[in-house]
């Protein structure tokens, strides 16, 4: 009976079901749960502000006078505690606190994610992308996992001798998929016709992997761009067909922080307007925090899953046991135990609240349940 | 089915005519009633008529897959959407304007009245000018006349309203026109439908 009850959680809610399924998935691939402390030194985020999305940090002074912050990001805390020379595979379920530009307040975001730190070889990359795909599949069958590569785009910008000050503008235009804005920016920068065409061609590099990889070869030049393409080709070739059919390459997928420097991942579910998964490779970030190793990871935004539809249900509780307030507790508890043992949820009440619907209605009379 | 957020009013009428001309018609839209949703199953479109300043919100939150919105609204809201095409209609400018005899005192903080708070802040931050923002929701031209502000940041189309109120354009901040925007997630899942509409629009605009 005990085991039966343990399995009887509310499986309707995708956000709860997904969290349990993701834990199992990550543990199957050797990831260990990592618990970070609730508060972090404020200075850590101040020092690496340009690597965070948004520049607002929720800080406070602790009783001992130290300036602390409620985490805007989990990865920085994990990097800080990484040990050189040891490959670490960690997953976490944590809350982060970021600004909501819309309401101009801080908001709490539930994240579940994983980080692979150490020797990042082709296997590590392919496994992480596979897990990102499987993570989305756990949430919904109708998903797309978009892959981009910072190396390909920055490689091209270096070839075109784009100044660091102009770089952000180009990235903004590419991220908005705006040919008109990108063309205007290229003209402002004085790029020649051929260079402008190469820059604008980035916007067309979106779609199924094989098609995009072939097209990307046409504007590819230099070691950095070639290495990025080869990496993406290797990953895509390694993925099983059931995941690969959901993969799209898109070179306008970029991040506006300096955090990621390699492959980028962004996951979408049909019916949810924002990405539910985001991540990528961040070797240079590891180096900046003094670690001589690579890293890749992603996070799933569990709150976004609340937008997935719930299966319709005609009632909220299986059984309403109608009992007067002064009924004998022992007898009533014994009858309720019989019902819960049959996996039926029970509400004991004299009157049922108007917003609660019960499938069955019993009345407790002289130690017995009488169906109404 | 493509869900399209159209701005109510003059710009919306122009945009609807444009979409109608490339085959995305929905005759009910001409009915003189208070209906806000119009659907044509045959052409696969559902139009929502919303307040112009809300178009980007409907699209960003996925209530509409695509929308047509002025660049001023996009800049002001900072909505995280794809801006896929410049429709080159509804052209105007966001400008700094002041009284005809206005002379700026650069030794003082500038008082700026506007409904475009973010655009104004962004512009003055880019030239390192310290300002005080006075947020207004309409009749912005009154502010410098009554001494509420030194200058205004507002949309200027022909310049006639400014002229009638003895105001003039001091600086042009950014040119504005209507833009075709898409929700980032909807674009992934309905890319063929959206790209088809985009290609037809681009073709029509070229002609």
Coordinates of C-alpha atoms in Angstrom, one line a residue:
Chain A
X1 CA 0.0 0.0 0.0
X2 CA 2.9 2.3 0.9
X3 CA 4.5 1.9 -2.5
X4 CA 1.2 2.4 -4.3
X5 CA 0.6 5.7 -2.5
X6 CA 4.1 7.0 -3.3
X7 CA 3.4 6.7 -7.0
X8 CA 0.1 8.4 -6.7
X9 CA 1.3 12.0 -7.2
X10 CA -0.6 14.4 -9.4
X11 CA 0.7 13.4 -12.8
X12 CA -1.4 15.9 -14.6
X13 CA 0.8 18.9 -14.1
X14 CA 3.5 18.9 -16.8
X15 CA 5.9 21.1 -14.7
X16 CA 5.9 18.5 -11.9
X17 CA 5.9 15.5 -14.1
X18 CA 8.8 16.9 -16.2
X19 CA 10.9 17.7 -13.1
X20 CA 10.8 14.1 -11.9
X21 CA 11.4 12.7 -15.4
X22 CA 14.4 15.1 -16.0
X23 CA 16.0 14.1 -12.7
X24 CA 15.8 10.4 -13.8
X25 CA 17.2 11.3 -17.3
X26 CA 20.1 13.3 -15.9
X27 CA 21.0 10.6 -13.3
X28 CA 20.9 8.0 -16.1
X29 CA 23.7 9.9 -17.8
X30 CA 25.8 10.1 -14.6
X31 CA 24.9 13.6 -13.5
X32 CA 24.8 14.2 -9.7
X33 CA 22.5 16.6 -8.0
X34 CA 24.2 19.8 -6.9
X35 CA 22.8 22.0 -4.2
X36 CA 24.1 25.6 -4.3
X37 CA 23.8 27.8 -1.2
X38 CA 20.8 30.1 -1.3
X39 CA 22.9 33.3 -1.1
X40 CA 26.0 34.2 -3.0
X41 CA 28.6 37.0 -2.4
X42 CA 27.4 40.1 -4.1
X43 CA 30.9 40.8 -5.4
X44 CA 30.8 37.7 -7.6
X45 CA 28.0 39.1 -9.7
X46 CA 29.4 42.6 -9.7
X47 CA 32.7 41.3 -11.1
X48 CA 31.1 39.3 -13.9
X49 CA 28.1 41.6 -14.6
X50 CA 28.7 41.5 -18.4
X51 CA 28.1 37.8 -18.3
X52 CA 24.7 38.0 -16.8
X53 CA 21.4 38.5 -18.6
X54 CA 20.1 41.8 -17.2
X55 CA 22.2 44.0 -14.9
X56 CA 20.0 44.1 -11.8
X57 CA 21.0 42.0 -8.8
X58 CA 18.9 41.5 -5.7
X59 CA 21.3 42.3 -2.9
X60 CA 21.0 42.6 0.8
X61 CA 23.3 43.0 3.9
X62 CA 23.5 39.9 6.1
X63 CA 23.5 40.2 9.9
X64 CA 27.3 40.0 10.0
X65 CA 27.6 42.9 7.6
X66 CA 28.5 41.0 4.4
X67 CA 26.9 42.1 1.2
X68 CA 25.1 39.1 -0.3
X69 CA 22.8 38.5 -3.3
X70 CA 19.9 36.2 -4.2
X71 CA 21.4 34.4 -7.2
X72 CA 20.5 35.7 -10.7
X73 CA 22.3 32.7 -12.1
X74 CA 23.3 29.2 -10.9
X75 CA 26.2 28.4 -13.3
X76 CA 28.6 31.0 -11.9
X77 CA 28.2 29.5 -8.4
X78 CA 29.0 26.0 -9.8
X79 CA 32.0 27.3 -11.8
X80 CA 33.3 29.0 -8.7
X81 CA 33.3 25.6 -6.9
X82 CA 34.7 23.5 -9.8
X83 CA 37.9 21.6 -9.1
X84 CA 40.6 21.7 -11.8
X85 CA 41.5 18.4 -13.4
X86 CA 38.2 16.8 -12.4
X87 CA 35.4 16.3 -14.8
X88 CA 32.2 17.3 -13.1
X89 CA 28.7 16.4 -14.2
X90 CA 26.2 18.2 -12.1
X91 CA 22.5 19.0 -12.3
X92 CA 20.5 21.4 -10.2
X93 CA 16.9 22.4 -9.4
X94 CA 17.1 26.0 -8.1
X95 CA 15.4 29.4 -8.1
X96 CA 17.1 32.4 -9.6
X97 CA 16.1 36.0 -9.2
X98 CA 16.1 38.4 -12.2
X99 CA 14.5 41.6 -13.2
X100 CA 11.3 41.6 -15.1
X101 CA 11.5 44.4 -17.6
X102 CA 7.8 44.3 -18.1
X103 CA 6.7 44.9 -14.5
X104 CA 10.0 46.6 -13.4
X105 CA 10.2 44.2 -10.4
X106 CA 12.3 41.2 -9.5
X107 CA 10.9 37.8 -10.4
X108 CA 11.6 34.3 -9.1
X109 CA 12.4 31.8 -11.9
X110 CA 12.5 28.0 -11.3
X111 CA 15.3 26.5 -13.3
X112 CA 16.5 23.0 -13.7
X113 CA 19.7 22.5 -15.5
X114 CA 22.9 20.7 -15.9
X115 CA 26.6 21.5 -16.3
X116 CA 29.4 19.4 -17.8
X117 CA 32.8 20.7 -16.8
X118 CA 36.1 19.2 -17.7
X119 CA 37.5 17.8 -21.0
X120 CA 34.9 18.9 -23.6
X121 CA 35.3 16.5 -26.5
X122 CA 32.9 15.6 -29.2
X123 CA 31.2 13.0 -27.0
X124 CA 30.6 15.6 -24.3
X125 CA 29.1 18.0 -26.8
X126 CA 26.9 15.4 -28.5
X127 CA 25.7 14.0 -25.1
X128 CA 24.7 17.5 -23.9
X129 CA 22.8 18.3 -27.1
X130 CA 21.1 14.9 -26.9
X131 CA 20.1 15.5 -23.3
X132 CA 18.8 19.0 -24.3
X133 CA 16.7 17.3 -27.0
X134 CA 15.5 14.6 -24.6
X135 CA 14.7 17.2 -21.9
X136 CA 12.4 18.9 -24.4
X137 CA 10.8 15.6 -25.5
X138 CA 10.0 14.9 -21.8
X139 CA 8.0 18.1 -21.7
X140 CA 6.2 17.8 -25.1
X141 CA 6.4 15.7 -28.2
X142 CA 6.1 18.8 -30.3
X143 CA 9.5 20.5 -29.8
X144 CA 12.3 22.1 -31.7
X145 CA 15.9 22.4 -30.5
X146 CA 17.7 25.2 -32.2
X147 CA 21.5 25.1 -32.4
X148 CA 23.8 28.1 -33.2
X149 CA 27.5 28.8 -32.8
X150 CA 29.1 31.9 -31.5
X151 CA 32.4 30.9 -33.1
X152 CA 30.9 30.9 -36.6
X153 CA 29.4 34.4 -36.2
X154 CA 32.4 36.0 -34.4
X155 CA 34.7 34.4 -36.9
X156 CA 32.8 36.1 -39.7
X157 CA 32.8 39.5 -37.8
X158 CA 36.5 39.2 -37.3
X159 CA 37.0 38.5 -41.1
X160 CA 34.9 41.6 -41.9
X161 CA 37.0 43.6 -39.4
X162 CA 33.9 44.7 -37.4
X163 CA 35.0 46.9 -34.5
X164 CA 34.0 45.8 -31.0
X165 CA 31.8 48.8 -30.6
X166 CA 29.8 47.8 -33.8
X167 CA 29.6 44.2 -32.8
X168 CA 26.7 44.5 -30.4
X169 CA 24.6 46.4 -33.0
X170 CA 25.2 43.6 -35.6
X171 CA 24.3 40.9 -33.0
X172 CA 21.1 42.8 -32.2
X173 CA 20.1 43.0 -35.9
X174 CA 20.9 39.3 -36.4
X175 CA 19.0 38.2 -33.2
X176 CA 16.0 40.2 -34.5
X177 CA 16.3 38.5 -37.9
X178 CA 16.0 42.0 -39.5
X179 CA 17.5 42.2 -43.0
X180 CA 16.6 45.9 -43.3
X181 CA 18.4 46.8 -40.0
X182 CA 21.4 44.6 -40.8
X183 CA 21.7 46.1 -44.3
X184 CA 21.6 49.6 -42.8
X185 CA 24.2 48.8 -40.1
X186 CA 26.5 47.2 -42.8
X187 CA 26.2 50.4 -44.9
X188 CA 26.9 52.6 -41.8
X189 CA 30.0 50.6 -41.2
X190 CA 31.1 51.0 -44.8
X191 CA 31.3 47.3 -45.7
X192 CA 31.8 46.6 -49.4
X193 CA 29.1 44.8 -51.4
X194 CA 30.6 41.3 -51.1
X195 CA 31.1 41.6 -47.3
X196 CA 27.6 43.0 -46.9
X197 CA 26.2 40.0 -48.8
X198 CA 28.2 37.6 -46.5
X199 CA 26.8 39.2 -43.4
X200 CA 23.2 39.2 -44.7
X201 CA 23.7 35.6 -45.8
X202 CA 23.8 34.7 -42.1
X203 CA 20.1 35.4 -41.9
X204 CA 19.4 32.7 -44.4
X205 CA 21.3 30.0 -42.5
X206 CA 18.4 28.6 -40.6
X207 CA 16.6 25.3 -41.0
X208 CA 17.3 21.5 -41.1
X209 CA 20.9 20.7 -40.3
X210 CA 22.1 19.1 -43.5
X211 CA 20.7 21.9 -45.7
X212 CA 22.1 24.7 -43.5
X213 CA 25.5 23.1 -43.1
X214 CA 25.9 22.8 -46.9
X215 CA 24.8 26.5 -47.3
X216 CA 27.1 27.7 -44.5
X217 CA 30.1 26.3 -46.4
X218 CA 29.6 29.0 -49.0
X219 CA 30.4 31.9 -46.6
X220 CA 32.8 29.9 -44.4
X221 CA 36.4 31.1 -44.4
X222 CA 39.1 30.9 -41.8
X223 CA 39.9 28.4 -39.1
X224 CA 37.4 29.6 -36.5
X225 CA 34.4 29.4 -38.8
X226 CA 35.5 26.0 -40.2
X227 CA 36.0 24.6 -36.7
X228 CA 32.5 25.8 -35.7
X229 CA 30.9 24.2 -38.7
X230 CA 32.8 20.9 -38.2
X231 CA 31.7 20.8 -34.6
X232 CA 28.1 21.3 -35.5
X233 CA 28.4 18.7 -38.3
X234 CA 29.9 16.1 -35.8
X235 CA 27.2 16.7 -33.2
X236 CA 24.3 16.4 -35.7
X237 CA 25.8 13.3 -37.2
X238 CA 26.1 11.7 -33.8
X239 CA 22.4 12.3 -32.8
X240 CA 19.8 9.6 -33.1
X241 CA 17.2 10.1 -35.8
X242 CA 14.4 10.7 -33.3
X243 CA 16.2 13.7 -31.8
X244 CA 17.8 14.9 -35.1
X245 CA 14.4 15.4 -36.7
X246 CA 13.7 18.1 -34.1
X247 CA 17.0 19.9 -34.6
X248 CA 17.2 23.2 -36.5
X249 CA 20.4 25.1 -37.1
X250 CA 20.1 28.9 -36.9
X251 CA 23.1 31.2 -37.0
X252 CA 21.1 34.2 -35.9
X253 CA 20.7 32.4 -32.5
X254 CA 23.2 34.5 -30.5
X255 CA 23.5 35.6 -26.9
X256 CA 23.7 39.2 -25.8
X257 CA 26.0 38.5 -22.9
X258 CA 29.7 37.5 -23.1
X259 CA 28.9 34.3 -21.3
X260 CA 28.8 31.8 -24.2
X261 CA 31.6 31.4 -26.8
X262 CA 30.8 28.2 -28.6
X263 CA 27.7 26.2 -29.5
X264 CA 24.4 27.7 -28.4
X265 CA 21.1 25.8 -27.7
X266 CA 17.6 27.2 -27.5
X267 CA 14.6 24.9 -27.1
X268 CA 11.0 25.7 -28.0
X269 CA 7.7 23.8 -27.4
X270 CA 4.6 24.2 -29.5
X271 CA 2.2 26.6 -27.8
X272 CA 4.8 28.3 -25.5
X273 CA 5.8 31.7 -26.7
X274 CA 9.3 31.9 -25.2
X275 CA 12.2 29.5 -25.2
X276 CA 11.9 26.9 -22.4
X277 CA 15.5 25.8 -22.6
X278 CA 18.7 27.8 -23.1
X279 CA 22.4 27.0 -22.9
X280 CA 25.7 26.6 -24.6
X281 CA 29.5 26.2 -24.2
X282 CA 31.4 28.7 -22.0
X283 CA 35.1 27.7 -22.0
X284 CA 36.3 31.4 -21.8
X285 CA 34.1 32.0 -18.8
X286 CA 35.8 29.0 -17.1
X287 CA 39.2 30.6 -17.9
X288 CA 38.1 33.9 -16.5
X289 CA 37.3 32.3 -13.2
X290 CA 40.7 30.6 -13.2
X291 CA 39.9 27.1 -14.4
X292 CA 41.9 25.4 -17.1
X293 CA 39.0 23.3 -18.5
X294 CA 36.0 23.6 -20.7
X295 CA 32.3 23.6 -19.9
X296 CA 28.9 23.3 -21.5
X297 CA 25.4 23.3 -20.0
X298 CA 21.8 24.3 -20.3
X299 CA 18.8 25.2 -18.1
X300 CA 15.1 24.3 -18.5
X301 CA 12.7 27.1 -17.4
X302 CA 10.2 25.1 -15.4
X303 CA 7.8 28.0 -14.9
X304 CA 7.3 28.3 -18.7
X305 CA 5.9 24.7 -18.7
X306 CA 2.9 26.0 -16.7
X307 CA 1.6 27.2 -20.0
X308 CA 1.3 23.6 -21.3
X309 CA -2.4 22.6 -21.3
X310 CA -3.7 20.4 -18.5
X311 CA -5.8 17.4 -19.6
X312 CA -9.4 18.3 -18.9
X313 CA -10.9 16.8 -15.7
X314 CA -14.5 16.9 -14.6
X315 CA -13.8 16.7 -10.8
X316 CA -11.2 17.8 -8.3
X317 CA -11.5 15.0 -5.8
X318 CA -12.7 11.4 -6.1
X319 CA -14.8 11.2 -3.0
X320 CA -16.6 13.6 -0.8
X321 CA -17.3 12.0 2.5
X322 CA -20.0 14.1 4.1
X323 CA -19.7 14.0 7.9
X324 CA -20.9 16.3 10.7
X325 CA -18.2 18.2 12.5
X326 CA -18.5 16.1 15.7
X327 CA -18.4 12.6 14.1
X328 CA -16.2 10.0 15.8
X329 CA -12.7 10.5 14.4
X330 CA -11.4 6.9 14.7
X331 CA -14.3 5.4 12.7
X332 CA -14.2 8.1 10.1
X333 CA -10.4 7.8 9.7
X334 CA -10.7 4.1 9.2
X335 CA -13.3 4.5 6.4
X336 CA -11.1 7.2 4.7
X337 CA -8.1 4.9 4.9
X338 CA -10.1 2.2 3.0
X339 CA -10.8 4.7 0.2
X340 CA -7.2 6.1 0.0
X341 CA -6.0 2.5 -0.1
X342 CA -7.9 2.2 -3.4
X343 CA -6.1 5.2 -4.7
X344 CA -9.1 7.4 -4.3
X345 CA -8.6 11.0 -3.1
X346 CA -10.9 12.0 -0.3
X347 CA -12.3 15.2 1.1
X348 CA -14.1 14.9 4.5
X349 CA -16.4 17.9 5.0
X350 CA -19.8 18.8 6.2
X351 CA -20.3 21.1 3.2
X352 CA -18.2 20.9 0.0
X353 CA -16.7 24.3 -1.0
X354 CA -18.5 25.6 -4.1
X355 CA -15.3 25.5 -6.3
X356 CA -14.6 21.8 -5.5
X357 CA -16.1 19.1 -7.6
X358 CA -16.3 15.5 -6.3
X359 CA -16.9 12.4 -8.5
X360 CA -18.6 10.3 -5.7
X361 CA -20.6 11.4 -2.7
X362 CA -20.8 9.4 0.5
X363 CA -22.4 10.2 3.8
X364 CA -20.8 8.9 7.0
X365 CA -23.6 7.4 9.2
X366 CA -23.1 5.3 12.3
X367 CA -19.6 4.2 11.3
X368 CA -20.5 3.3 7.7
X369 CA -20.3 5.1 4.3
X370 CA -23.7 5.4 2.5
X371 CA -23.6 6.4 -1.1
X372 CA -25.7 9.5 -2.0
Chain B
X1 CA -4.2 29.5 -39.0
X2 CA -2.1 32.6 -38.6
X3 CA -3.0 34.9 -35.8
X4 CA -2.3 38.5 -36.8
X5 CA -2.4 41.5 -34.4
X6 CA -3.3 44.7 -36.3
X7 CA -3.2 48.2 -34.8
X8 CA -6.6 49.9 -34.7
X9 CA -6.8 53.1 -36.7
X10 CA -5.2 54.6 -39.8
X11 CA -2.0 52.4 -39.8
X12 CA -4.1 49.3 -39.3
X13 CA -6.4 50.2 -42.2
X14 CA -3.4 50.7 -44.5
X15 CA -1.8 47.4 -43.4
X16 CA -5.0 45.5 -43.9
X17 CA -5.4 46.9 -47.4
X18 CA -1.8 45.7 -48.1
X19 CA -2.5 42.2 -46.7
X20 CA -5.9 42.1 -48.6
X21 CA -4.1 42.9 -51.9
X22 CA -1.8 39.9 -51.5
X23 CA -4.7 37.5 -50.8
X24 CA -5.1 37.5 -47.0
X25 CA -8.5 39.1 -47.1
X26 CA -11.2 39.0 -44.4
X27 CA -14.2 40.9 -45.6
X28 CA -15.9 41.0 -42.2
X29 CA -13.3 43.6 -41.1
X30 CA -15.4 46.2 -43.0
X31 CA -18.5 45.5 -41.0
X32 CA -19.4 48.5 -38.9
X33 CA -19.6 46.8 -35.5
X34 CA -17.5 46.5 -32.3
X35 CA -16.1 43.1 -33.1
X36 CA -12.4 42.8 -32.4
X37 CA -11.6 39.4 -34.0
X38 CA -12.1 38.6 -37.7
X39 CA -11.4 35.2 -39.2
X40 CA -11.3 33.8 -42.7
X41 CA -10.8 30.1 -42.7
X42 CA -10.3 30.0 -46.5
X43 CA -7.3 32.3 -46.4
X44 CA -6.1 30.9 -43.0
X45 CA -5.9 34.2 -41.2
X46 CA -7.4 35.5 -38.0
X47 CA -7.0 39.3 -37.4
X48 CA -7.1 40.9 -33.9
X49 CA -7.7 44.6 -33.7
X50 CA -5.7 46.0 -30.8
X51 CA -4.4 49.3 -29.5
X52 CA -1.3 50.2 -31.5
X53 CA 0.9 50.3 -28.4
X54 CA -0.3 46.8 -27.4
X55 CA 0.6 45.0 -30.7
X56 CA 4.1 44.1 -29.6
X57 CA 2.8 42.7 -26.3
X58 CA 0.3 40.4 -28.0
X59 CA 3.1 39.1 -30.3
X60 CA 5.7 38.7 -27.6
X61 CA 3.4 36.8 -25.4
X62 CA 2.3 34.6 -28.2
X63 CA -1.4 35.6 -28.3
X64 CA -0.7 36.6 -31.9
X65 CA 1.9 34.9 -34.1
X66 CA 2.7 38.0 -36.1
X67 CA 1.8 41.7 -35.9
X68 CA 2.3 45.0 -37.6
X69 CA 3.7 47.7 -35.4
X70 CA 5.3 51.1 -35.6
X71 CA 9.1 51.1 -34.9
X72 CA 8.4 53.7 -32.1
X73 CA 6.4 51.1 -30.2
X74 CA 9.1 48.5 -30.7
X75 CA 11.8 50.8 -29.5
X76 CA 9.8 51.9 -26.5
X77 CA 8.7 48.4 -25.4
X78 CA 12.0 46.6 -26.1
X79 CA 9.8 43.6 -27.0
X80 CA 11.8 40.4 -27.6
X81 CA 10.4 39.6 -31.1
X82 CA 11.7 39.0 -34.6
X83 CA 11.5 42.2 -36.7
X84 CA 11.3 40.6 -40.1
X85 CA 10.4 43.4 -42.6
X86 CA 10.2 47.1 -42.9
X87 CA 6.9 47.9 -44.6
X88 CA 7.8 51.5 -45.5
X89 CA 4.4 52.7 -44.6
X90 CA 3.2 55.0 -41.7
X91 CA 6.5 56.9 -42.1
X92 CA 7.3 59.6 -39.5
X93 CA 10.1 60.5 -37.1
X94 CA 10.7 60.7 -33.4
X95 CA 12.1 64.2 -32.8
X96 CA 13.1 66.5 -30.1
X97 CA 11.1 69.7 -30.4
X98 CA 10.9 73.0 -28.6
X99 CA 9.4 76.5 -28.8
X100 CA 10.4 78.5 -31.9
X101 CA 12.6 80.8 -29.8
X102 CA 14.0 78.0 -27.6
X103 CA 17.8 78.2 -26.8
X104 CA 19.2 75.3 -24.8
X105 CA 21.0 76.2 -21.5
X106 CA 23.6 73.4 -21.4
X107 CA 24.5 74.4 -17.8
X108 CA 21.2 73.1 -16.5
X109 CA 19.5 69.7 -16.4
X110 CA 17.1 69.4 -19.4
X111 CA 13.4 68.8 -18.7
X112 CA 11.9 66.5 -21.3
X113 CA 8.2 65.8 -21.6
X114 CA 7.3 62.7 -23.6
X115 CA 5.3 59.5 -23.8
X116 CA 8.4 57.8 -25.2
X117 CA 10.3 57.5 -21.9
X118 CA 12.8 54.8 -23.0
X119 CA 13.5 56.3 -26.4
X120 CA 14.2 59.7 -24.8
X121 CA 16.3 58.2 -22.0
X122 CA 18.3 56.2 -24.5
X123 CA 18.9 59.2 -26.8
X124 CA 20.1 61.6 -24.1
X125 CA 22.2 58.8 -22.5
X126 CA 24.0 58.4 -25.8
X127 CA 25.0 62.1 -25.8
X128 CA 25.7 62.2 -22.1
X129 CA 23.1 64.9 -21.4
X130 CA 21.5 64.9 -17.9
X131 CA 17.7 65.1 -18.1
X132 CA 14.6 65.0 -16.1
X133 CA 11.8 63.0 -17.7
X134 CA 8.2 64.2 -17.4
X135 CA 5.9 61.3 -18.6
X136 CA 2.8 62.5 -20.4
X137 CA 0.2 60.5 -22.2
X138 CA -1.1 63.0 -24.7
X139 CA -1.1 66.7 -25.9
X140 CA 2.7 66.6 -25.4
X141 CA 3.0 69.9 -27.3
X142 CA 1.4 71.8 -24.4
X143 CA 4.4 71.0 -22.1
X144 CA 6.9 73.6 -23.4
X145 CA 4.2 76.2 -24.0
X146 CA 3.1 76.1 -20.4
X147 CA 6.7 75.8 -19.1
X148 CA 6.2 72.2 -17.9
X149 CA 9.3 71.2 -19.8
X150 CA 12.1 72.7 -21.9
X151 CA 11.6 70.3 -24.8
X152 CA 9.4 67.4 -25.9
X153 CA 10.3 64.1 -27.5
X154 CA 7.5 63.0 -29.8
X155 CA 6.4 61.6 -33.1
X156 CA 6.4 64.1 -36.0
X157 CA 4.7 63.3 -39.2
X158 CA 4.2 66.5 -41.3
X159 CA 5.2 68.9 -38.6
X160 CA 1.9 70.7 -38.9
X161 CA 0.8 70.2 -35.2
X162 CA 4.2 71.6 -34.1
X163 CA 3.9 74.6 -36.4
X164 CA 0.4 75.4 -35.2
X165 CA 1.6 75.4 -31.6
X166 CA 4.7 77.6 -32.4
X167 CA 7.1 74.7 -31.9
X168 CA 9.9 73.5 -34.2
X169 CA 12.0 70.3 -34.6
X170 CA 15.3 70.6 -32.9
X171 CA 16.8 67.1 -33.6
X172 CA 15.6 64.0 -35.3
X173 CA 16.2 61.0 -33.1
X174 CA 15.1 58.1 -35.3
X175 CA 13.0 57.5 -38.4
X176 CA 9.9 55.4 -37.9
X177 CA 7.8 53.1 -40.1
X178 CA 5.6 50.1 -39.7
X179 CA 7.4 46.8 -39.1
X180 CA 6.3 43.2 -39.6
X181 CA 7.1 41.3 -36.4
X182 CA 6.8 37.7 -35.3
X183 CA 6.8 35.8 -32.0
X184 CA 10.0 33.8 -31.8
X185 CA 8.4 30.5 -31.0
X186 CA 5.5 30.8 -33.4
X187 CA 8.0 31.6 -36.2
X188 CA 9.7 28.3 -35.6
X189 CA 6.5 26.3 -35.7
X190 CA 4.7 28.2 -38.5
X191 CA 7.8 29.2 -40.5
X192 CA 6.4 28.2 -43.9
X193 CA 3.2 30.1 -43.5
X194 CA 4.9 33.2 -42.2
X195 CA 7.7 33.1 -44.8
X196 CA 5.1 32.8 -47.6
X197 CA 3.3 35.9 -46.4
X198 CA 6.6 37.7 -46.0
X199 CA 7.8 36.9 -49.5
X200 CA 4.5 38.1 -51.0
X201 CA 4.7 41.3 -49.0
X202 CA 8.3 42.0 -49.9
X203 CA 7.4 41.4 -53.5
X204 CA 4.4 43.7 -53.4
X205 CA 6.5 46.4 -51.7
X206 CA 9.2 46.2 -54.4
X207 CA 6.6 46.8 -57.1

